[in-house]
Coordinates of C-alpha atoms in Angstrom, one line a residue:
X1 CA 47.9 -35.4 138.7
X2 CA 48.4 -34.7 142.4
X3 CA 44.8 -33.6 142.7
X4 CA 43.5 -36.7 140.9
X5 CA 45.6 -39.1 142.9
X6 CA 44.7 -37.6 146.3
X7 CA 41.0 -37.5 145.3
X8 CA 41.1 -41.1 144.1
X9 CA 42.6 -42.2 147.4
X10 CA 39.4 -41.0 149.1
X11 CA 37.2 -42.8 146.6
X12 CA 39.1 -46.0 147.0
X13 CA 38.0 -46.3 150.6
X14 CA 34.4 -46.5 149.3
X15 CA 35.0 -48.2 146.0
X16 CA 32.1 -50.6 146.2
X17 CA 29.7 -47.8 146.8
X18 CA 31.2 -45.6 144.1
X19 CA 30.9 -48.2 141.4
X20 CA 27.4 -49.2 142.3
X21 CA 26.3 -45.5 142.4
X22 CA 27.9 -45.0 138.9
X23 CA 25.9 -47.8 137.3
X24 CA 22.7 -46.8 139.1
X25 CA 23.1 -43.2 137.9
X26 CA 24.1 -44.3 134.3
X27 CA 21.1 -46.7 133.9
X28 CA 18.6 -44.3 135.5
X29 CA 19.5 -41.4 133.2
X30 CA 20.2 -43.6 130.2
X31 CA 18.0 -46.6 130.3
X32 CA 18.8 -47.5 126.7
X33 CA 22.4 -48.3 127.7
X34 CA 21.3 -51.1 130.0
X35 CA 21.0 -53.5 127.0
X36 CA 24.8 -53.2 126.3
X37 CA 25.6 -54.7 129.7
X38 CA 25.3 -58.3 131.1
X39 CA 21.8 -59.2 132.4
X40 CA 22.8 -61.4 135.4
X41 CA 23.8 -60.0 138.8
X42 CA 26.9 -62.1 138.9
X43 CA 28.1 -60.8 135.5
X44 CA 27.4 -57.2 136.5
X45 CA 29.4 -57.7 139.6
X46 CA 32.4 -58.7 137.5
X47 CA 31.7 -55.7 135.3
X48 CA 31.8 -53.4 138.3
X49 CA 35.1 -55.0 139.3
X50 CA 36.6 -54.4 135.8
X51 CA 35.5 -50.8 135.7
X52 CA 37.1 -49.9 139.0
X53 CA 40.2 -51.9 138.1
X54 CA 40.6 -50.0 134.8
X55 CA 40.1 -46.7 136.7
X56 CA 42.7 -47.7 139.2
X57 CA 45.1 -48.6 136.3
X58 CA 44.6 -45.1 134.7
X59 CA 45.2 -43.2 137.9
X60 CA 48.3 -45.2 138.9
X61 CA 49.8 -44.7 135.4
X62 CA 49.1 -41.0 135.0
X63 CA 52.8 -40.3 134.6
X64 CA 53.6 -43.4 132.5
X65 CA 54.3 -43.4 128.8
X66 CA 52.1 -46.6 128.6
X67 CA 48.9 -44.8 129.5
X68 CA 48.0 -43.4 126.0
X69 CA 48.6 -46.7 124.2
X70 CA 46.6 -48.5 126.9
X71 CA 43.7 -46.1 126.4
X72 CA 43.8 -46.3 122.6
X73 CA 43.7 -50.1 122.8
X74 CA 40.9 -50.0 125.4
X75 CA 38.9 -47.8 122.9
X76 CA 39.5 -50.3 120.1
X77 CA 38.6 -53.2 122.4
X78 CA 35.4 -51.6 123.5
X79 CA 34.0 -51.7 120.0
X80 CA 33.0 -55.3 120.6
X81 CA 30.6 -54.0 123.3
X82 CA 29.0 -51.8 120.7
X83 CA 30.3 -48.7 122.5
X84 CA 30.2 -45.6 120.2
X85 CA 31.4 -42.0 120.6
X86 CA 27.9 -41.0 121.7
X87 CA 28.2 -43.1 124.9
X88 CA 31.2 -41.4 126.3
X89 CA 29.4 -38.2 127.4
X90 CA 26.8 -40.2 129.4
X91 CA 29.5 -42.3 131.0
X92 CA 31.5 -39.2 132.0
X93 CA 28.5 -37.5 133.6
X94 CA 27.7 -40.6 135.7
X95 CA 31.4 -41.1 136.6
X96 CA 31.7 -37.5 137.9
X97 CA 28.4 -37.9 139.8
X98 CA 29.7 -41.1 141.4
X99 CA 33.0 -39.5 142.4
X100 CA 31.4 -36.4 143.8
X101 CA 28.8 -38.4 145.8
X102 CA 31.5 -40.7 147.2
X103 CA 34.0 -38.0 148.0
X104 CA 31.8 -36.0 150.4
X105 CA 33.5 -32.9 151.7
X106 CA 36.7 -33.8 149.8
X107 CA 34.9 -32.9 146.5
X108 CA 35.9 -29.3 145.8
X109 CA 35.7 -27.1 142.6
X110 CA 39.4 -27.8 141.9
X111 CA 38.8 -31.6 142.2
X112 CA 35.8 -31.4 140.0
X113 CA 37.7 -29.4 137.4
X114 CA 40.6 -31.9 137.4
X115 CA 38.3 -34.9 136.9
X116 CA 36.4 -33.3 134.1
X117 CA 39.6 -32.5 132.3
X118 CA 41.1 -36.0 132.9
X119 CA 37.9 -37.7 131.7
X120 CA 37.9 -35.6 128.5
X121 CA 41.4 -36.8 127.8
X122 CA 40.5 -40.4 128.5
X123 CA 37.4 -40.2 126.3
X124 CA 39.2 -38.5 123.4
X125 CA 42.0 -41.0 123.5
X126 CA 39.7 -44.0 123.6
X127 CA 37.5 -42.6 120.8
X128 CA 40.6 -41.9 118.7
X129 CA 41.9 -45.4 119.2
X130 CA 38.5 -46.9 118.1
X131 CA 38.3 -44.6 115.1
X132 CA 41.9 -45.3 113.9
X133 CA 41.6 -49.1 114.2
X134 CA 41.7 -51.1 111.0
X135 CA 40.7 -54.3 112.9
X136 CA 37.1 -55.6 113.0
X137 CA 35.4 -55.2 116.4
X138 CA 35.3 -59.0 116.6
X139 CA 35.8 -62.1 114.4
X140 CA 32.9 -64.5 113.8
X141 CA 33.9 -68.1 114.1
X142 CA 31.8 -71.2 113.4
X143 CA 32.0 -74.2 115.7
X144 CA 32.9 -77.1 113.4
X145 CA 33.6 -79.6 116.2
X146 CA 32.8 -80.0 119.8
X147 CA 34.6 -82.5 122.1
X148 CA 33.6 -82.9 125.8
X149 CA 35.9 -84.5 128.3
X150 CA 33.9 -85.5 131.4
X151 CA 31.4 -82.9 132.6
X152 CA 33.6 -79.9 132.8
X153 CA 36.1 -79.6 129.9
X154 CA 35.3 -78.8 126.3
X155 CA 37.5 -78.4 123.3
X156 CA 35.8 -76.5 120.5
X157 CA 37.3 -76.3 117.0
X158 CA 36.5 -73.0 115.4
X159 CA 36.7 -71.7 111.9
X160 CA 37.0 -67.9 111.8
X161 CA 35.3 -66.4 108.8
X162 CA 38.2 -64.0 108.3
X163 CA 41.8 -64.6 109.1
X164 CA 42.6 -64.2 112.9
X165 CA 45.9 -62.5 113.6
X166 CA 47.0 -64.9 116.4
X167 CA 50.3 -65.9 117.7
X168 CA 50.8 -69.1 119.7
X169 CA 50.3 -68.5 123.5
X170 CA 47.8 -65.7 123.2
X171 CA 44.2 -65.6 124.4
X172 CA 41.0 -64.3 122.9
X173 CA 37.8 -63.0 124.5
X174 CA 34.7 -65.0 123.5
X175 CA 31.0 -64.3 123.3
X176 CA 28.0 -66.5 122.5
X177 CA 24.4 -65.5 121.7
X178 CA 23.5 -68.1 124.3
X179 CA 24.7 -65.6 126.9
X180 CA 24.3 -62.2 125.3
X181 CA 26.6 -59.2 126.2
X182 CA 28.9 -61.5 128.1
X183 CA 32.6 -61.8 127.1
X184 CA 35.2 -64.1 128.8
X185 CA 38.8 -64.7 128.0
X186 CA 40.0 -68.2 126.9
X187 CA 43.2 -69.5 125.4
X188 CA 43.6 -70.9 122.0
X189 CA 45.6 -74.1 121.7
X190 CA 47.2 -73.6 118.3
X191 CA 48.1 -71.1 115.6
X192 CA 45.6 -71.1 112.8
X193 CA 45.9 -74.3 110.7
X194 CA 46.1 -74.2 106.9
X195 CA 42.3 -74.3 106.9
X196 CA 42.2 -71.4 109.4
X197 CA 40.8 -73.5 112.3
X198 CA 41.8 -73.0 115.9
X199 CA 41.0 -75.0 119.1
X200 CA 39.4 -73.3 122.1
X201 CA 39.9 -75.0 125.5
X202 CA 37.2 -74.3 128.1
X203 CA 37.0 -75.4 131.7
X204 CA 33.5 -75.1 133.1
X205 CA 33.2 -73.0 136.2
X206 CA 30.5 -73.6 138.7
X207 CA 28.0 -70.8 138.2
X208 CA 29.8 -69.6 135.1
X209 CA 27.0 -69.1 132.5
X210 CA 29.2 -68.7 129.5
X211 CA 31.7 -71.5 130.4
X212 CA 28.8 -73.9 131.0
X213 CA 27.2 -73.0 127.7
X214 CA 30.5 -73.5 125.8
X215 CA 31.2 -76.9 127.5
X216 CA 27.7 -78.4 127.6
X217 CA 25.4 -76.6 125.2
X218 CA 27.1 -75.1 122.2
X219 CA 26.7 -77.2 119.0
X220 CA 28.6 -77.5 115.7
X221 CA 27.2 -74.9 113.3
X222 CA 26.8 -72.2 116.0
X223 CA 28.8 -69.0 115.6
X224 CA 30.9 -67.4 118.3
X225 CA 32.4 -64.0 118.4
X226 CA 36.1 -63.7 119.2
X227 CA 37.8 -60.5 120.3
X228 CA 41.3 -59.4 119.2
X229 CA 44.0 -61.8 120.4
X230 CA 46.0 -60.6 123.4
X231 CA 48.5 -61.6 125.9
X232 CA 52.3 -61.8 126.3
X233 CA 52.8 -65.6 126.7
X234 CA 54.4 -65.8 123.3
X235 CA 57.7 -67.7 122.8
X236 CA 61.0 -65.8 123.2
X237 CA 63.7 -67.4 121.0
X238 CA 66.6 -67.2 123.5
X239 CA 69.6 -69.5 123.7
X240 CA 68.4 -70.9 127.1
X241 CA 66.7 -74.1 128.4
X242 CA 62.9 -73.9 128.7
X243 CA 60.4 -75.0 131.3
X244 CA 56.7 -75.1 130.5
X245 CA 54.2 -75.4 133.4
X246 CA 50.5 -75.8 132.7
X247 CA 47.6 -76.4 135.1
X248 CA 44.1 -77.4 133.9
X249 CA 43.1 -75.8 130.6
X250 CA 46.1 -73.6 131.1
X251 CA 47.5 -76.4 129.0
X252 CA 46.0 -74.7 125.9
X253 CA 48.5 -71.8 125.4
X254 CA 51.3 -74.1 126.5
X255 CA 50.2 -76.6 123.8
X256 CA 50.4 -73.8 121.3
X257 CA 53.9 -72.9 122.4
X258 CA 54.9 -76.6 122.2
X259 CA 53.5 -76.8 118.7
X260 CA 55.7 -73.9 117.7
X261 CA 58.7 -75.6 119.2
X262 CA 57.9 -78.8 117.3
X263 CA 58.0 -76.8 114.0
X264 CA 61.3 -75.2 114.9
X265 CA 63.1 -77.5 117.4
X266 CA 65.2 -75.8 120.1
X267 CA 68.9 -76.3 120.7
X268 CA 68.3 -76.8 124.5
X269 CA 66.2 -79.2 126.5
X270 CA 62.5 -78.4 127.2
X271 CA 60.9 -79.6 130.4
X272 CA 57.1 -79.8 130.5
X273 CA 55.0 -80.1 133.7
X274 CA 51.3 -80.8 133.3
X275 CA 49.2 -80.4 136.4
X276 CA 45.7 -81.7 136.8
X277 CA 43.2 -82.3 139.6
X278 CA 43.1 -86.0 138.8
X279 CA 44.2 -88.4 136.0
X280 CA 40.9 -88.0 134.2
X281 CA 41.6 -84.4 133.6
X282 CA 44.8 -85.1 131.7
X283 CA 42.6 -84.9 128.6
X284 CA 45.4 -84.4 126.1
X285 CA 47.8 -87.0 127.5
X286 CA 47.9 -89.2 124.3
X287 CA 49.1 -86.2 122.3
X288 CA 51.7 -85.2 124.9
X289 CA 53.0 -88.8 125.1
X290 CA 53.4 -88.9 121.3
X291 CA 55.4 -85.6 121.3
X292 CA 57.6 -86.9 124.2
X293 CA 58.3 -90.1 122.3
X294 CA 59.2 -88.3 119.1
X295 CA 61.4 -85.5 120.6
X296 CA 64.6 -86.3 122.5
X297 CA 64.7 -82.7 123.7
X298 CA 61.3 -82.9 125.5
X299 CA 60.9 -84.3 129.0
X300 CA 57.4 -84.5 130.5
X301 CA 56.2 -84.8 134.1
X302 CA 52.6 -85.3 135.0
X303 CA 51.4 -84.0 138.3
X304 CA 48.2 -85.3 139.9
X305 CA 47.1 -86.0 143.5
X306 CA 47.5 -89.5 144.9
X307 CA 44.3 -91.6 144.5
X308 CA 41.7 -90.5 147.0
X309 CA 43.5 -87.4 148.0
X310 CA 42.3 -83.8 147.6
X311 CA 43.1 -82.1 144.3
X312 CA 45.2 -79.5 146.1
X313 CA 47.8 -82.2 146.7
X314 CA 48.8 -81.7 143.1
X315 CA 50.3 -78.3 143.8
X316 CA 52.2 -79.7 146.7
X317 CA 53.6 -82.4 144.4
X318 CA 54.5 -79.8 141.8
X319 CA 56.4 -77.8 144.4
X320 CA 58.4 -80.9 145.4
X321 CA 59.1 -81.7 141.7
X322 CA 60.3 -78.1 141.0
X323 CA 62.4 -78.1 144.1
X324 CA 64.2 -81.2 142.9
X325 CA 65.4 -79.4 139.8
X326 CA 68.3 -77.0 139.8
X327 CA 69.7 -74.2 137.6
X328 CA 66.4 -72.2 137.6
X329 CA 68.4 -69.0 137.1
X330 CA 69.4 -70.3 133.6
X331 CA 65.8 -71.1 132.6
X332 CA 63.1 -69.3 130.7
X333 CA 59.8 -70.4 132.4
X334 CA 56.3 -70.2 130.9
X335 CA 53.4 -70.5 133.3
X336 CA 49.7 -70.9 132.5
X337 CA 46.7 -71.8 134.6
X338 CA 44.3 -70.4 137.2
X339 CA 45.4 -67.0 138.5
X340 CA 46.2 -68.2 142.0
X341 CA 48.2 -71.2 140.7
X342 CA 50.3 -68.9 138.5
X343 CA 50.9 -66.4 141.4
X344 CA 51.9 -69.1 143.9
X345 CA 54.1 -71.0 141.4
X346 CA 55.8 -67.9 140.2
X347 CA 56.7 -67.0 143.8
X348 CA 58.0 -70.5 144.5
X349 CA 60.2 -70.4 141.4
X350 CA 61.7 -67.1 142.4
X351 CA 62.5 -68.6 145.8
X352 CA 64.2 -71.5 144.0
X353 CA 66.4 -69.0 142.1
X354 CA 64.4 -68.2 138.9
X355 CA 64.9 -64.7 137.6
X356 CA 61.7 -62.6 137.6
X357 CA 62.4 -61.3 134.1
X358 CA 62.5 -64.9 132.8
X359 CA 59.2 -65.9 134.2
X360 CA 56.5 -65.4 131.6
X361 CA 52.8 -65.5 132.2
X362 CA 49.7 -63.4 131.6
X363 CA 48.0 -61.2 134.1
X364 CA 44.6 -61.8 132.7
X365 CA 42.5 -64.0 135.1
X366 CA 41.3 -67.4 133.9
X367 CA 37.5 -67.2 133.2
X368 CA 35.5 -67.7 136.4
X369 CA 38.4 -67.0 138.7
X370 CA 36.6 -64.0 140.2
X371 CA 35.0 -64.4 143.5
X372 CA 31.8 -66.4 143.4
X373 CA 29.5 -63.8 145.1
X374 CA 29.5 -60.1 145.7
X375 CA 31.4 -58.8 148.8
X376 CA 29.7 -56.6 151.3
X377 CA 31.5 -53.4 152.0
X378 CA 33.1 -54.7 155.2
X379 CA 34.4 -57.7 153.5
X380 CA 35.7 -55.7 150.5
X381 CA 37.5 -53.3 152.9
X382 CA 39.1 -56.0 154.9
X383 CA 39.9 -58.4 152.0
X384 CA 40.2 -56.0 149.1
X385 CA 40.2 -58.0 145.8
X386 CA 43.1 -57.6 143.4
X387 CA 42.2 -55.5 140.3
X388 CA 41.3 -57.8 137.4
X389 CA 40.9 -56.6 133.9
X390 CA 41.5 -57.7 130.3
X391 CA 44.5 -55.6 129.2
X392 CA 44.1 -55.0 125.4
X393 CA 47.5 -53.3 125.4
X394 CA 49.0 -56.8 125.7
X395 CA 47.5 -58.0 122.4
X396 CA 50.6 -57.2 120.2
X397 CA 53.8 -59.0 121.2
X398 CA 56.6 -56.5 121.5
X399 CA 60.1 -56.9 120.2
X400 CA 61.8 -55.2 123.1
X401 CA 61.0 -57.8 125.8
X402 CA 63.8 -59.2 128.0

């Protein structure tokens, strides 16, 4: 472990180079594997980010009891990419080549031996996780209705062909034949109805090929693929007041949580804050108003910029509204929205007295939140991006949460 961590510290300083070398080596020596990966440069850039983020996660959790479950779930999750046992040897060869090339004089026989042994453990654990899974690699779901709100928001009602083991608040990864080999995570807005249907909320991201296709192009009758549900934004039934905060299509998982509360009303008040870039983006307001009118325990606050003001003013207004409330230490708070919004709001709530162990949100980035263009090495080194990856270990809610 010591050798691996010290070796990885060297590689981290040239991470951009290491990952690009890895994929160049992999595709040069195994051209048939290229078809398993996204075709566009932007999507491959995100793929490179996810690879290094996952590698970082493994190295930093070498001594953690969570590493083996993480790797097993990662192996199960990779089946949706059509990854089979035969691919692991090729990936290992290219990974070792990239690490060696990037390490320079720091690459010694002892370092090489440590990485070979570590990769064998990783590959064996992922392969075992995939082999032991009784889940399908994905769920096929037909689009039975498509609603578009403005140019950039779509709500797709999906009918999975086999039951989807989903709990309110979770997300799924989504793929469409319109953008082959590309998967993005989106939140569902409800538990499966009696007819099995679920609603998928999508916000179009400028330059986002899949989000654009889902919002503007996909038609009823088309079939999407859904990965296994994941995420930890599921409702904890504690005897405490609740605050739900949603921004943009982050409203989707919060709507699912609210639906669960409506079925089993809480004993304490629930406060809902819905944040949007303008009033037109409060696309579900009629539904929210009906719930607020019917439930005495539910209070709703809409946050939008003042007319003619920049959309960022909405977050300033939210900060003021949150600051006017007290007793944050007694609250359970559920946050959903763009990654930066969640990060900043979580920090603000802690400054206001909220307990970190009672702030619930997912670490998975909202689709399209990655940087819009590749960073050069100098930019990467000075402004290193936060690791972003879909964590399949979060798919099953645990009973031992605080």
